[in-house]
Amino acid sequence: MLNGNMITRERIASMEPRIRPFVRHTPVLRVDMADFGRPPLGVDLKLECLQHSGSFKARGAFTNLLERPVPKAGVVAASGGNHGAAVAYAAMRLGHKATIFVPEVSPPAKLERIRGYGAELVVGGARYAEALAASEDFAEKSGALQIHAFNQEETLVGQGTLGVEIEADLPELDTLLVAVGGGGLIGGIAAWFAGRIRIIAVEPEGAPTLYRAFEAGRPVDAPAEGIAADSLAPKRVGELMFPIAEAFVERSILVGDDEIIAAQAALWDRVRIISEPGGAAAFAAILSGRYAPAAGERVAVLVCGANANPAKF
């Protein structure tokens, strides 16, 4: 039985030094929102988009491969792209075979990255849920170790190590904005901070998984559409993360596709940071004014993924 109570600060703290040799300590960049045409406000950008494999997902991938026994059949994962790239990269580094299932909406940049790490790539199904079902069938038949993108204890623990890093980088932080798809990232980070800072979820209007779960009091199916559908649009948030989010995530803010596109463009135009739509979603909440910090509030934004086609920038 899945149990969110197993995602503890102690477990995250003990995992952080184990994965440290395999992941980057990503930088923090302080920007003034006046440079983006907004009222003056200092905001810290945690650039996890510079992580190995192009996103925060490397943390959960390495945690799974280091914590769980890997059979001869290797590992299998379903992904909109980033989790698959992370699992492929971790498997390459640790000498394991990887098979990655992705839906048809996955962008070419992510598929190229997965192939580049030597994984076997299987494309099929319209959305993530179909790719997940195919990967589960493969795992049952082959004996490969299934690594879930967000509803897996080790995945949340690994993503939680980013919270350890953020606290070390920004000890005076008041508020952190985090993009949400299945919720593995925000679940792990919220478990680490455990109410010691304000954590705000940011989701696309076309894929409001946590927003709908908060309304219903439990994970429920939500639309899975919009520009960030490849990374922020599973059908619902994970069962593991939801009790953590209920306890430690203040609320969810929805942003439109046009606001996400504007955030992507602004990050490139003003600070030369490439971000994919899901990676720019949290910044979109600040740039659009949908999240308005109080006077004196120290705010950080997690820029969590960069697997976009560089040509568009």
PDB file of C-alpha atoms in Angstrom:
ATOM      1  CA  MET A   1       0.000   0.000   0.000  1.00  0.00           C
ATOM      2  CA  LEU A   2       1.285   3.451  -0.892  1.00  0.00           C
ATOM      3  CA  ASN A   3       1.979   5.605   2.151  1.00  0.00           C
ATOM      4  CA  GLY A   4       2.896   9.280   1.969  1.00  0.00           C
ATOM      5  CA  ASN A   5       4.001   9.137   5.613  1.00  0.00           C
ATOM      6  CA  MET A   6       7.144   7.322   4.410  1.00  0.00           C
ATOM      7  CA  ILE A   7       8.341  10.518   2.702  1.00  0.00           C
ATOM      8  CA  THR A   8      10.085  12.025   5.731  1.00  0.00           C
ATOM      9  CA  ARG A   9      12.686  14.727   6.301  1.00  0.00           C
ATOM     10  CA  GLU A  10      14.981  12.101   7.805  1.00  0.00           C
ATOM     11  CA  ARG A  11      14.753   9.869   4.749  1.00  0.00           C
ATOM     12  CA  ILE A  12      15.356  12.782   2.390  1.00  0.00           C
ATOM     13  CA  ALA A  13      18.326  13.988   4.448  1.00  0.00           C
ATOM     14  CA  SER A  14      19.946  10.553   4.402  1.00  0.00           C
ATOM     15  CA  MET A  15      19.434  10.222   0.641  1.00  0.00           C
ATOM     16  CA  GLU A  16      20.923  13.582  -0.311  1.00  0.00           C
ATOM     17  CA  PRO A  17      24.600  12.617   0.235  1.00  0.00           C
ATOM     18  CA  ARG A  18      24.053   9.312  -1.593  1.00  0.00           C
ATOM     19  CA  ILE A  19      22.923  10.944  -4.821  1.00  0.00           C
ATOM     20  CA  ARG A  20      25.236  13.959  -4.488  1.00  0.00           C
ATOM     21  CA  PRO A  21      28.017  12.351  -6.592  1.00  0.00           C
ATOM     22  CA  PHE A  22      25.551  11.881  -9.465  1.00  0.00           C
ATOM     23  CA  VAL A  23      23.627  15.181  -9.562  1.00  0.00           C
ATOM     24  CA  ARG A  24      24.561  18.828  -9.918  1.00  0.00           C
ATOM     25  CA  HIS A  25      24.111  21.419  -7.203  1.00  0.00           C
ATOM     26  CA  THR A  26      22.278  23.808  -9.496  1.00  0.00           C
ATOM     27  CA  PRO A  27      22.741  27.577  -9.191  1.00  0.00           C
ATOM     28  CA  VAL A  28      20.431  30.295  -7.910  1.00  0.00           C
ATOM     29  CA  LEU A  29      20.101  33.506  -9.919  1.00  0.00           C
ATOM     30  CA  ARG A  30      18.589  36.594  -8.284  1.00  0.00           C
ATOM     31  CA  VAL A  31      16.669  38.791 -10.713  1.00  0.00           C
ATOM     32  CA  ASP A  32      14.764  42.061 -10.417  1.00  0.00           C
ATOM     33  CA  MET A  33      11.263  41.853 -11.875  1.00  0.00           C
ATOM     34  CA  ALA A  34      11.718  45.450 -13.073  1.00  0.00           C
ATOM     35  CA  ASP A  35      13.906  43.943 -15.797  1.00  0.00           C
ATOM     36  CA  PHE A  36      10.812  42.042 -16.976  1.00  0.00           C
ATOM     37  CA  GLY A  37       8.534  45.085 -17.088  1.00  0.00           C
ATOM     38  CA  ARG A  38       7.016  44.434 -13.654  1.00  0.00           C
ATOM     39  CA  PRO A  39       7.240  46.482 -10.436  1.00  0.00           C
ATOM     40  CA  PRO A  40      10.652  46.156  -8.750  1.00  0.00           C
ATOM     41  CA  LEU A  41      10.920  42.904  -6.821  1.00  0.00           C
ATOM     42  CA  GLY A  42      13.849  40.612  -6.127  1.00  0.00           C
ATOM     43  CA  VAL A  43      13.107  36.995  -7.061  1.00  0.00           C
ATOM     44  CA  ASP A  44      15.452  34.028  -6.762  1.00  0.00           C
ATOM     45  CA  LEU A  45      15.427  31.579  -9.675  1.00  0.00           C
ATOM     46  CA  LYS A  46      16.554  28.081  -8.715  1.00  0.00           C
ATOM     47  CA  LEU A  47      17.888  26.814 -12.039  1.00  0.00           C
ATOM     48  CA  GLU A  48      17.210  23.099 -11.825  1.00  0.00           C
ATOM     49  CA  CYS A  49      16.817  23.301 -15.588  1.00  0.00           C
ATOM     50  CA  LEU A  50      20.623  22.947 -15.598  1.00  0.00           C
ATOM     51  CA  GLN A  51      20.450  19.530 -13.940  1.00  0.00           C
ATOM     52  CA  HIS A  52      21.735  16.378 -15.667  1.00  0.00           C
ATOM     53  CA  SER A  53      19.207  15.201 -18.290  1.00  0.00           C
ATOM     54  CA  GLY A  54      17.714  18.704 -18.401  1.00  0.00           C
ATOM     55  CA  SER A  55      15.388  18.586 -15.395  1.00  0.00           C
ATOM     56  CA  PHE A  56      14.996  17.849 -11.690  1.00  0.00           C
ATOM     57  CA  LYS A  57      13.913  14.303 -12.564  1.00  0.00           C
ATOM     58  CA  ALA A  58      17.500  13.021 -12.339  1.00  0.00           C
ATOM     59  CA  ARG A  59      17.197  13.155  -8.544  1.00  0.00           C
ATOM     60  CA  GLY A  60      14.306  10.707  -8.374  1.00  0.00           C
ATOM     61  CA  ALA A  61      15.819   8.477 -11.036  1.00  0.00           C
ATOM     62  CA  PHE A  62      19.120   8.029  -9.199  1.00  0.00           C
ATOM     63  CA  THR A  63      17.321   7.487  -5.900  1.00  0.00           C
ATOM     64  CA  ASN A  64      15.308   4.631  -7.409  1.00  0.00           C
ATOM     65  CA  LEU A  65      18.341   2.964  -8.966  1.00  0.00           C
ATOM     66  CA  LEU A  66      20.443   3.304  -5.817  1.00  0.00           C
ATOM     67  CA  GLU A  67      17.731   2.235  -3.364  1.00  0.00           C
ATOM     68  CA  ARG A  68      16.018  -0.614  -5.226  1.00  0.00           C
ATOM     69  CA  PRO A  69      17.549  -3.834  -6.604  1.00  0.00           C
ATOM     70  CA  VAL A  70      17.752  -3.695 -10.407  1.00  0.00           C
ATOM     71  CA  PRO A  71      17.157  -7.021 -12.225  1.00  0.00           C
ATOM     72  CA  LYS A  72      19.009  -8.211 -15.314  1.00  0.00           C
ATOM     73  CA  ALA A  73      16.070  -7.018 -17.426  1.00  0.00           C
ATOM     74  CA  GLY A  74      16.937  -3.493 -16.345  1.00  0.00           C
ATOM     75  CA  VAL A  75      14.493  -0.681 -15.698  1.00  0.00           C
ATOM     76  CA  VAL A  76      11.398   0.605 -17.453  1.00  0.00           C
ATOM     77  CA  ALA A  77       9.645   3.947 -17.164  1.00  0.00           C
ATOM     78  CA  ALA A  78       6.756   5.841 -18.709  1.00  0.00           C
ATOM     79  CA  SER A  79       7.228   9.520 -19.269  1.00  0.00           C
ATOM     80  CA  GLY A  80       6.204  12.630 -21.111  1.00  0.00           C
ATOM     81  CA  GLY A  81       9.926  12.925 -21.753  1.00  0.00           C
ATOM     82  CA  ASN A  82      11.783  14.326 -18.739  1.00  0.00           C
ATOM     83  CA  HIS A  83      11.419  11.338 -16.420  1.00  0.00           C
ATOM     84  CA  GLY A  84      12.349   9.039 -19.274  1.00  0.00           C
ATOM     85  CA  ALA A  85      15.468  11.066 -20.031  1.00  0.00           C
ATOM     86  CA  ALA A  86      16.411  11.045 -16.352  1.00  0.00           C
ATOM     87  CA  VAL A  87      15.944   7.281 -15.982  1.00  0.00           C
ATOM     88  CA  ALA A  88      17.875   6.695 -19.210  1.00  0.00           C
ATOM     89  CA  TYR A  89      20.711   8.905 -17.965  1.00  0.00           C
ATOM     90  CA  ALA A  90      20.840   7.292 -14.516  1.00  0.00           C
ATOM     91  CA  ALA A  91      20.758   3.811 -16.047  1.00  0.00           C
ATOM     92  CA  MET A  92      23.605   4.738 -18.392  1.00  0.00           C
ATOM     93  CA  ARG A  93      25.705   6.084 -15.512  1.00  0.00           C
ATOM     94  CA  LEU A  94      25.070   3.030 -13.335  1.00  0.00           C
ATOM     95  CA  GLY A  95      25.359   0.412 -16.091  1.00  0.00           C
ATOM     96  CA  HIS A  96      21.749  -0.763 -16.431  1.00  0.00           C
ATOM     97  CA  LYS A  97      19.503  -1.377 -19.427  1.00  0.00           C
ATOM     98  CA  ALA A  98      16.583   1.056 -19.772  1.00  0.00           C
ATOM     99  CA  THR A  99      13.355   0.920 -21.780  1.00  0.00           C
ATOM    100  CA  ILE A 100      11.335   4.127 -21.931  1.00  0.00           C
ATOM    101  CA  PHE A 101       7.686   4.450 -23.040  1.00  0.00           C
ATOM    102  CA  VAL A 102       6.530   7.914 -24.115  1.00  0.00           C
ATOM    103  CA  PRO A 103       3.241   9.252 -25.523  1.00  0.00           C
ATOM    104  CA  GLU A 104       2.898  10.765 -28.960  1.00  0.00           C
ATOM    105  CA  VAL A 105       2.812  14.318 -27.521  1.00  0.00           C
ATOM    106  CA  SER A 106       6.436  14.077 -26.359  1.00  0.00           C
ATOM    107  CA  PRO A 107       8.542  16.695 -28.164  1.00  0.00           C
ATOM    108  CA  PRO A 108      11.463  15.675 -30.382  1.00  0.00           C
ATOM    109  CA  ALA A 109      14.028  17.347 -28.101  1.00  0.00           C
ATOM    110  CA  LYS A 110      13.109  14.981 -25.282  1.00  0.00           C
ATOM    111  CA  LEU A 111      13.066  11.907 -27.504  1.00  0.00           C
ATOM    112  CA  GLU A 112      16.514  12.739 -28.843  1.00  0.00           C
ATOM    113  CA  ARG A 113      17.840  13.068 -25.305  1.00  0.00           C
ATOM    114  CA  ILE A 114      16.441   9.659 -24.303  1.00  0.00           C
ATOM    115  CA  ARG A 115      17.964   7.986 -27.353  1.00  0.00           C
ATOM    116  CA  GLY A 116      21.237   9.773 -26.726  1.00  0.00           C
ATOM    117  CA  TYR A 117      21.541   8.064 -23.348  1.00  0.00           C
ATOM    118  CA  GLY A 118      21.270   4.650 -24.993  1.00  0.00           C
ATOM    119  CA  ALA A 119      17.786   3.661 -23.845  1.00  0.00           C
ATOM    120  CA  GLU A 120      15.304   1.707 -25.939  1.00  0.00           C
ATOM    121  CA  LEU A 121      12.512   4.142 -26.802  1.00  0.00           C
ATOM    122  CA  VAL A 122       8.898   3.095 -27.417  1.00  0.00           C
ATOM    123  CA  VAL A 123       6.471   5.785 -28.641  1.00  0.00           C
ATOM    124  CA  GLY A 124       2.750   5.077 -28.370  1.00  0.00           C
ATOM    125  CA  GLY A 125      -0.525   6.311 -26.927  1.00  0.00           C
ATOM    126  CA  ALA A 126      -2.013   9.766 -27.052  1.00  0.00           C
ATOM    127  CA  ARG A 127      -1.173  10.746 -23.463  1.00  0.00           C
ATOM    128  CA  TYR A 128       0.943   9.753 -20.483  1.00  0.00           C
ATOM    129  CA  ALA A 129      -1.678   7.354 -19.089  1.00  0.00           C
ATOM    130  CA  GLU A 130      -1.478   5.167 -22.195  1.00  0.00           C
ATOM    131  CA  ALA A 131       2.327   5.104 -22.109  1.00  0.00           C
ATOM    132  CA  LEU A 132       2.176   4.165 -18.421  1.00  0.00           C
ATOM    133  CA  ALA A 133      -0.163   1.245 -19.104  1.00  0.00           C
ATOM    134  CA  ALA A 134       2.147  -0.045 -21.839  1.00  0.00           C
ATOM    135  CA  SER A 135       5.176   0.250 -19.558  1.00  0.00           C
ATOM    136  CA  GLU A 136       3.419  -1.664 -16.781  1.00  0.00           C
ATOM    137  CA  ASP A 137       2.590  -4.464 -19.207  1.00  0.00           C
ATOM    138  CA  PHE A 138       6.230  -4.544 -20.327  1.00  0.00           C
ATOM    139  CA  ALA A 139       7.452  -4.692 -16.729  1.00  0.00           C
ATOM    140  CA  GLU A 140       5.147  -7.611 -15.937  1.00  0.00           C
ATOM    141  CA  LYS A 141       6.262  -9.593 -18.987  1.00  0.00           C
ATOM    142  CA  SER A 142       9.988  -8.790 -18.888  1.00  0.00           C
ATOM    143  CA  GLY A 143      10.703  -8.557 -15.178  1.00  0.00           C
ATOM    144  CA  ALA A 144      12.168  -5.056 -15.574  1.00  0.00           C
ATOM    145  CA  LEU A 145      11.991  -2.699 -12.587  1.00  0.00           C
ATOM    146  CA  GLN A 146       9.200  -0.150 -13.005  1.00  0.00           C
ATOM    147  CA  ILE A 147      10.193   3.383 -12.000  1.00  0.00           C
ATOM    148  CA  HIS A 148       7.141   5.601 -11.658  1.00  0.00           C
ATOM    149  CA  ALA A 149       7.514   9.260 -12.560  1.00  0.00           C
ATOM    150  CA  PHE A 150       5.777  10.573  -9.442  1.00  0.00           C
ATOM    151  CA  ASN A 151       3.794   7.974  -7.473  1.00  0.00           C
ATOM    152  CA  GLN A 152       6.770   6.109  -6.013  1.00  0.00           C
ATOM    153  CA  GLU A 153       8.337   6.600  -2.568  1.00  0.00           C
ATOM    154  CA  GLU A 154      11.886   6.703  -3.895  1.00  0.00           C
ATOM    155  CA  THR A 155      10.911   9.208  -6.577  1.00  0.00           C
ATOM    156  CA  LEU A 156       9.476  11.644  -4.038  1.00  0.00           C
ATOM    157  CA  VAL A 157      12.425  11.179  -1.686  1.00  0.00           C
ATOM    158  CA  GLY A 158      14.821  11.945  -4.531  1.00  0.00           C
ATOM    159  CA  GLN A 159      12.931  15.057  -5.610  1.00  0.00           C
ATOM    160  CA  GLY A 160      12.889  16.115  -1.964  1.00  0.00           C
ATOM    161  CA  THR A 161      16.680  16.441  -2.029  1.00  0.00           C
ATOM    162  CA  LEU A 162      16.113  19.581  -4.077  1.00  0.00           C
ATOM    163  CA  GLY A 163      14.499  21.040  -0.966  1.00  0.00           C
ATOM    164  CA  VAL A 164      17.689  20.347   0.984  1.00  0.00           C
ATOM    165  CA  GLU A 165      19.629  22.288  -1.641  1.00  0.00           C
ATOM    166  CA  ILE A 166      17.183  25.192  -1.759  1.00  0.00           C
ATOM    167  CA  GLU A 167      17.279  25.578   2.016  1.00  0.00           C
ATOM    168  CA  ALA A 168      21.088  25.622   1.971  1.00  0.00           C
ATOM    169  CA  ASP A 169      21.109  28.191  -0.850  1.00  0.00           C
ATOM    170  CA  LEU A 170      18.303  30.396   0.494  1.00  0.00           C
ATOM    171  CA  PRO A 171      18.058  30.116   4.297  1.00  0.00           C
ATOM    172  CA  GLU A 172      15.901  33.281   4.552  1.00  0.00           C
ATOM    173  CA  LEU A 173      13.325  32.105   2.009  1.00  0.00           C
ATOM    174  CA  ASP A 174       9.644  32.792   2.721  1.00  0.00           C
ATOM    175  CA  THR A 175       7.872  31.401  -0.348  1.00  0.00           C
ATOM    176  CA  LEU A 176       8.662  28.887  -3.089  1.00  0.00           C
ATOM    177  CA  LEU A 177       6.657  28.541  -6.317  1.00  0.00           C
ATOM    178  CA  VAL A 178       6.712  25.052  -7.830  1.00  0.00           C
ATOM    179  CA  ALA A 179       5.122  23.724 -11.030  1.00  0.00           C
ATOM    180  CA  VAL A 180       2.906  20.644 -10.657  1.00  0.00           C
ATOM    181  CA  GLY A 181       2.068  17.770 -12.979  1.00  0.00           C
ATOM    182  CA  GLY A 182       1.846  14.471 -11.114  1.00  0.00           C
ATOM    183  CA  GLY A 183       3.153  16.140  -7.982  1.00  0.00           C
ATOM    184  CA  GLY A 184       6.349  14.226  -7.297  1.00  0.00           C
ATOM    185  CA  LEU A 185       8.459  17.386  -7.195  1.00  0.00           C
ATOM    186  CA  ILE A 186       6.229  19.486  -4.979  1.00  0.00           C
ATOM    187  CA  GLY A 187       5.456  16.465  -2.791  1.00  0.00           C
ATOM    188  CA  GLY A 188       9.118  15.792  -2.100  1.00  0.00           C
ATOM    189  CA  ILE A 189       9.963  19.454  -1.514  1.00  0.00           C
ATOM    190  CA  ALA A 190       6.927  20.000   0.722  1.00  0.00           C
ATOM    191  CA  ALA A 191       7.850  16.936   2.773  1.00  0.00           C
ATOM    192  CA  TRP A 192      11.311  18.413   3.317  1.00  0.00           C
ATOM    193  CA  PHE A 193      10.173  21.890   4.366  1.00  0.00           C
ATOM    194  CA  ALA A 194       7.166  20.521   6.300  1.00  0.00           C
ATOM    195  CA  GLY A 195       5.473  23.877   6.754  1.00  0.00           C
ATOM    196  CA  ARG A 196       8.609  25.907   7.488  1.00  0.00           C
ATOM    197  CA  ILE A 197       8.115  28.023   4.343  1.00  0.00           C
ATOM    198  CA  ARG A 198       5.097  28.838   2.178  1.00  0.00           C
ATOM    199  CA  ILE A 199       4.854  26.530  -0.844  1.00  0.00           C
ATOM    200  CA  ILE A 200       2.629  27.543  -3.756  1.00  0.00           C
ATOM    201  CA  ALA A 201       1.721  25.155  -6.565  1.00  0.00           C
ATOM    202  CA  VAL A 202       1.485  26.466 -10.125  1.00  0.00           C
ATOM    203  CA  GLU A 203      -0.401  24.537 -12.814  1.00  0.00           C
ATOM    204  CA  PRO A 204      -1.526  25.121 -16.401  1.00  0.00           C
ATOM    205  CA  GLU A 205      -5.211  25.927 -16.773  1.00  0.00           C
ATOM    206  CA  GLY A 206      -5.424  23.010 -19.204  1.00  0.00           C
ATOM    207  CA  ALA A 207      -4.075  20.478 -16.689  1.00  0.00           C
ATOM    208  CA  PRO A 208      -5.237  21.446 -13.167  1.00  0.00           C
ATOM    209  CA  THR A 209      -4.498  18.141 -11.436  1.00  0.00           C
ATOM    210  CA  LEU A 210      -3.702  19.396  -7.922  1.00  0.00           C
ATOM    211  CA  TYR A 211      -6.256  22.213  -8.141  1.00  0.00           C
ATOM    212  CA  ARG A 212      -9.005  19.677  -8.847  1.00  0.00           C
ATOM    213  CA  ALA A 213      -7.690  17.346  -6.133  1.00  0.00           C
ATOM    214  CA  PHE A 214      -7.853  20.155  -3.562  1.00  0.00           C
ATOM    215  CA  GLU A 215     -11.445  20.866  -4.635  1.00  0.00           C
ATOM    216  CA  ALA A 216     -12.437  17.188  -4.315  1.00  0.00           C
ATOM    217  CA  GLY A 217     -10.391  16.390  -1.228  1.00  0.00           C
ATOM    218  CA  ARG A 218      -8.653  13.539  -3.050  1.00  0.00           C
ATOM    219  CA  PRO A 219      -6.846  12.864  -6.349  1.00  0.00           C
ATOM    220  CA  VAL A 220      -9.346  12.918  -9.221  1.00  0.00           C
ATOM    221  CA  ASP A 221      -9.068  12.922 -12.995  1.00  0.00           C
ATOM    222  CA  ALA A 222      -8.503  16.331 -14.569  1.00  0.00           C
ATOM    223  CA  PRO A 223      -8.097  17.571 -18.144  1.00  0.00           C
ATOM    224  CA  ALA A 224      -4.686  16.893 -19.683  1.00  0.00           C
ATOM    225  CA  GLU A 225      -4.309  19.573 -22.317  1.00  0.00           C
ATOM    226  CA  GLY A 226      -2.314  22.679 -23.133  1.00  0.00           C
ATOM    227  CA  ILE A 227       1.183  23.703 -24.100  1.00  0.00           C
ATOM    228  CA  ALA A 228       2.808  21.899 -21.164  1.00  0.00           C
ATOM    229  CA  ALA A 229       0.904  18.641 -21.705  1.00  0.00           C
ATOM    230  CA  ASP A 230       4.084  16.638 -22.231  1.00  0.00           C
ATOM    231  CA  SER A 231       5.358  17.413 -18.712  1.00  0.00           C
ATOM    232  CA  LEU A 232       2.496  18.781 -16.582  1.00  0.00           C
ATOM    233  CA  ALA A 233      -0.521  16.765 -17.692  1.00  0.00           C
ATOM    234  CA  PRO A 234      -1.024  13.333 -16.171  1.00  0.00           C
ATOM    235  CA  LYS A 235      -4.668  12.527 -15.507  1.00  0.00           C
ATOM    236  CA  ARG A 236      -4.309  13.094 -11.763  1.00  0.00           C
ATOM    237  CA  VAL A 237      -1.781  13.750  -9.019  1.00  0.00           C
ATOM    238  CA  GLY A 238      -0.249  10.823  -7.173  1.00  0.00           C
ATOM    239  CA  GLU A 239      -1.808   9.210  -4.123  1.00  0.00           C
ATOM    240  CA  LEU A 240       1.517   9.495  -2.286  1.00  0.00           C
ATOM    241  CA  MET A 241       1.940  13.227  -2.672  1.00  0.00           C
ATOM    242  CA  PHE A 242      -1.624  14.308  -1.957  1.00  0.00           C
ATOM    243  CA  PRO A 243      -1.623  14.067   1.869  1.00  0.00           C
ATOM    244  CA  ILE A 244       1.706  15.902   1.864  1.00  0.00           C
ATOM    245  CA  ALA A 245       0.234  18.627  -0.345  1.00  0.00           C
ATOM    246  CA  GLU A 246      -2.870  18.895   1.826  1.00  0.00           C
ATOM    247  CA  ALA A 247      -0.668  19.448   4.855  1.00  0.00           C
ATOM    248  CA  PHE A 248       2.057  21.677   3.445  1.00  0.00           C
ATOM    249  CA  VAL A 249       1.044  23.297   0.113  1.00  0.00           C
ATOM    250  CA  GLU A 250      -0.859  26.528   0.663  1.00  0.00           C
ATOM    251  CA  ARG A 251      -2.784  26.574  -2.622  1.00  0.00           C
ATOM    252  CA  SER A 252      -2.601  26.043  -6.374  1.00  0.00           C
ATOM    253  CA  ILE A 253      -2.480  28.891  -8.886  1.00  0.00           C
ATOM    254  CA  LEU A 254      -3.541  28.317 -12.498  1.00  0.00           C
ATOM    255  CA  VAL A 255      -1.752  30.010 -15.399  1.00  0.00           C
ATOM    256  CA  GLY A 256      -2.740  30.181 -19.050  1.00  0.00           C
ATOM    257  CA  ASP A 257      -0.787  28.899 -22.028  1.00  0.00           C
ATOM    258  CA  ASP A 258      -0.151  32.465 -23.199  1.00  0.00           C
ATOM    259  CA  GLU A 259       1.316  33.314 -19.801  1.00  0.00           C
ATOM    260  CA  ILE A 260       3.584  30.265 -19.897  1.00  0.00           C
ATOM    261  CA  ILE A 261       4.777  31.200 -23.392  1.00  0.00           C
ATOM    262  CA  ALA A 262       5.461  34.750 -22.199  1.00  0.00           C
ATOM    263  CA  ALA A 263       7.455  33.399 -19.244  1.00  0.00           C
ATOM    264  CA  GLN A 264       9.533  31.186 -21.533  1.00  0.00           C
ATOM    265  CA  ALA A 265      10.271  34.129 -23.808  1.00  0.00           C
ATOM    266  CA  ALA A 266      11.117  36.431 -20.905  1.00  0.00           C
ATOM    267  CA  LEU A 267      13.537  33.968 -19.330  1.00  0.00           C
ATOM    268  CA  TRP A 268      15.372  33.723 -22.629  1.00  0.00           C
ATOM    269  CA  ASP A 269      15.215  37.408 -23.608  1.00  0.00           C
ATOM    270  CA  ARG A 270      16.275  38.833 -20.239  1.00  0.00           C
ATOM    271  CA  VAL A 271      18.521  36.188 -18.649  1.00  0.00           C
ATOM    272  CA  ARG A 272      19.291  33.785 -21.522  1.00  0.00           C
ATOM    273  CA  ILE A 273      17.762  30.796 -19.743  1.00  0.00           C
ATOM    274  CA  ILE A 274      16.144  28.138 -21.941  1.00  0.00           C
ATOM    275  CA  SER A 275      13.092  26.596 -20.302  1.00  0.00           C
ATOM    276  CA  GLU A 276      10.428  24.251 -21.555  1.00  0.00           C
ATOM    277  CA  PRO A 277       6.776  25.197 -20.933  1.00  0.00           C
ATOM    278  CA  GLY A 278       6.547  23.105 -17.763  1.00  0.00           C
ATOM    279  CA  GLY A 279       9.841  24.544 -16.586  1.00  0.00           C
ATOM    280  CA  ALA A 280       8.603  28.124 -16.992  1.00  0.00           C
ATOM    281  CA  ALA A 281       5.142  27.636 -15.467  1.00  0.00           C
ATOM    282  CA  ALA A 282       6.100  28.714 -11.944  1.00  0.00           C
ATOM    283  CA  PHE A 283       7.774  31.871 -13.249  1.00  0.00           C
ATOM    284  CA  ALA A 284       4.605  32.591 -15.238  1.00  0.00           C
ATOM    285  CA  ALA A 285       2.718  33.024 -11.961  1.00  0.00           C
ATOM    286  CA  ILE A 286       5.051  35.858 -10.910  1.00  0.00           C
ATOM    287  CA  LEU A 287       5.414  37.442 -14.348  1.00  0.00           C
ATOM    288  CA  SER A 288       1.646  37.509 -14.963  1.00  0.00           C
ATOM    289  CA  GLY A 289       0.862  38.894 -11.518  1.00  0.00           C
ATOM    290  CA  ARG A 290      -1.255  35.882 -10.590  1.00  0.00           C
ATOM    291  CA  TYR A 291       0.983  35.563  -7.554  1.00  0.00           C
ATOM    292  CA  ALA A 292       1.619  38.929  -5.892  1.00  0.00           C
ATOM    293  CA  PRO A 293       4.180  38.757  -3.056  1.00  0.00           C
ATOM    294  CA  ALA A 294       3.649  40.821   0.068  1.00  0.00           C
ATOM    295  CA  ALA A 295       6.029  43.650   0.925  1.00  0.00           C
ATOM    296  CA  GLY A 296       9.321  42.229   2.129  1.00  0.00           C
ATOM    297  CA  GLU A 297       8.467  38.653   1.127  1.00  0.00           C
ATOM    298  CA  ARG A 298      11.486  36.614  -0.050  1.00  0.00           C
ATOM    299  CA  VAL A 299      10.276  34.590  -3.032  1.00  0.00           C
ATOM    300  CA  ALA A 300      11.957  31.886  -5.090  1.00  0.00           C
ATOM    301  CA  VAL A 301      10.787  30.281  -8.316  1.00  0.00           C
ATOM    302  CA  LEU A 302      11.825  26.798  -9.367  1.00  0.00           C
ATOM    303  CA  VAL A 303      12.743  26.672 -13.070  1.00  0.00           C
ATOM    304  CA  CYS A 304      12.577  22.915 -13.291  1.00  0.00           C
ATOM    305  CA  GLY A 305      13.146  21.848 -16.906  1.00  0.00           C
ATOM    306  CA  ALA A 306      14.948  22.901 -20.087  1.00  0.00           C
ATOM    307  CA  ASN A 307      14.183  20.151 -22.594  1.00  0.00           C
ATOM    308  CA  ALA A 308      12.922  22.443 -25.326  1.00  0.00           C
ATOM    309  CA  ASN A 309      14.035  22.900 -28.909  1.00  0.00           C
ATOM    310  CA  PRO A 310      16.788  25.568 -28.757  1.00  0.00           C
ATOM    311  CA  ALA A 311      15.927  26.706 -32.282  1.00  0.00           C
ATOM    312  CA  LYS A 312      12.713  28.358 -31.057  1.00  0.00           C
ATOM    313  CA  PHE A 313      14.779  30.743 -28.961  1.00  0.00           C
TER     314      PHE A 313
END
